[in-house]
């Protein structure tokens, strides 16, 4: 497929009402375990459910190389499909593992009573959590309240219950901190009154418990409680721990170019857990070298490279040239992004079975007048690797949790009150491709 044909295919697309899910409310997008933890740019489960229904059958394997908070894995389990998710972020792994693990309501109720007994005792709180970086985000009384909850969670014996409680704890950290709630960057809100840890923890725990019980009963009634679902730490630009030609369907929403620093969004959870050197040993290295951790993320703006990285895309090279006239640093970041995405698409091709499908959910944007055609570049790259088109879908972004505005001058995400704002992601594309038979 030539670049001209690709461009024309996207120009001819009109938004598909049936893929907009415009009538789907927040309660439906957060059903069962989907509302356990806040996460940026989540794609709605209805979209994933539809793709699994259209392109798989019982016994198939579904994979999400950019697993995020586990939306694909939850929907695959509900559909009775084995699934694997991969993400470079340990917070994403923690959230996903909690979401895909149904716990018996009886076990959860018993653990809750033990937790209540733990939290009411008088503990000598560990001092490892009392450090300069945590003191920056939390006041002393809040730290004491959080320490009491955290110490009580660690006393729980059931590993799955403990993971669920840690996910709940991670979710409340932003509410209890000085972090500006609507900001996707580390920013202090001087007027914020932090939530009381115990109040907000138990409130969210009640919500999580209710949704777990719904998830458990749904899977039990379907006979899918034992359907395998795994989330692992892995870099999707490198070789994934899966054999060649073993996957039936890939559903993923990659990070968006020039978006935001994904590592920063979960900085509070990384700080808290990473400072517990004995319990979260692997997380501690991310705290010691946070910038090094950030550089591993696709789409990051802080990664530098002496060698010139060029994407496997004529259109991608043209976009980089246009952006470089405005901002060399941003152009370098876009070059890294397109190059990394090409590596990821190559790995997707390897693990898919012949005739296996890949569904890529991605949006286009603009940067100071330059159109960043992510969908077209991705399509060109995948075609070069050996994929063929199955379907292109254009959908209105109505429920995706992503900041919709950019500053026209800087290209950075901004609020709706900015007079220089422009719409960032009004539409997104579902690119469905198939691996050609060998």
PDB file of C-alpha atoms in Angstrom, residues 48 50-57 60-65 72 81-84 246-252 351-353 355-359 432-433:
ATOM      1  CA  UNK A  48     -12.099  -3.743  23.745  1.00  0.00           C
ATOM      2  CA  UNK A  50     -16.271  -5.315  20.685  1.00  0.00           C
ATOM      3  CA  UNK A  51     -12.845  -6.062  19.195  1.00  0.00           C
ATOM      4  CA  UNK A  52     -12.533  -9.326  21.130  1.00  0.00           C
ATOM      5  CA  UNK A  53     -16.008 -10.352  19.970  1.00  0.00           C
ATOM      6  CA  UNK A  54     -15.284  -9.476  16.335  1.00  0.00           C
ATOM      7  CA  UNK A  55     -11.829 -11.006  15.991  1.00  0.00           C
ATOM      8  CA  UNK A  56     -11.525 -13.953  18.406  1.00  0.00           C
ATOM      9  CA  UNK A  57     -13.200 -17.179  19.385  1.00  0.00           C
ATOM     10  CA  UNK A  60      -7.777 -17.751  21.497  1.00  0.00           C
ATOM     11  CA  UNK A  61      -4.978 -15.757  23.141  1.00  0.00           C
ATOM     12  CA  UNK A  62      -5.199 -11.964  23.460  1.00  0.00           C
ATOM     13  CA  UNK A  63      -2.173  -9.733  24.142  1.00  0.00           C
ATOM     14  CA  UNK A  64      -1.720  -6.061  25.030  1.00  0.00           C
ATOM     15  CA  UNK A  65       1.953  -4.971  24.622  1.00  0.00           C
ATOM     16  CA  UNK A  72      -7.708  -5.487  27.695  1.00  0.00           C
ATOM     17  CA  UNK A  81      -9.918 -15.678  26.448  1.00  0.00           C
ATOM     18  CA  UNK A  82      -6.452 -16.272  27.850  1.00  0.00           C
ATOM     19  CA  UNK A  83      -4.461 -13.024  27.918  1.00  0.00           C
ATOM     20  CA  UNK A  84      -1.055 -11.477  28.491  1.00  0.00           C
ATOM     21  CA  UNK A 246       1.395 -17.963  19.253  1.00  0.00           C
ATOM     22  CA  UNK A 247      -0.982 -14.998  19.624  1.00  0.00           C
ATOM     23  CA  UNK A 248      -4.412 -14.687  17.973  1.00  0.00           C
ATOM     24  CA  UNK A 249      -5.230 -11.041  18.685  1.00  0.00           C
ATOM     25  CA  UNK A 250      -3.397  -7.922  19.854  1.00  0.00           C
ATOM     26  CA  UNK A 251      -5.399  -5.007  21.248  1.00  0.00           C
ATOM     27  CA  UNK A 252      -3.433  -2.006  22.424  1.00  0.00           C
ATOM     28  CA  UNK A 351       4.307 -13.144  18.163  1.00  0.00           C
ATOM     29  CA  UNK A 352       1.121 -13.151  16.060  1.00  0.00           C
ATOM     30  CA  UNK A 353      -0.017 -16.310  14.331  1.00  0.00           C
ATOM     31  CA  UNK A 355      -3.720 -14.477   9.895  1.00  0.00           C
ATOM     32  CA  UNK A 356      -3.655 -13.134  13.467  1.00  0.00           C
ATOM     33  CA  UNK A 357      -4.994  -9.607  13.918  1.00  0.00           C
ATOM     34  CA  UNK A 358      -3.592  -6.500  15.601  1.00  0.00           C
ATOM     35  CA  UNK A 359      -5.901  -3.666  16.665  1.00  0.00           C
ATOM     36  CA  UNK A 432      -7.038  -3.371  12.345  1.00  0.00           C
ATOM     37  CA  UNK A 433      -4.335  -5.252  10.435  1.00  0.00           C
TER      38      UNK A 433
END
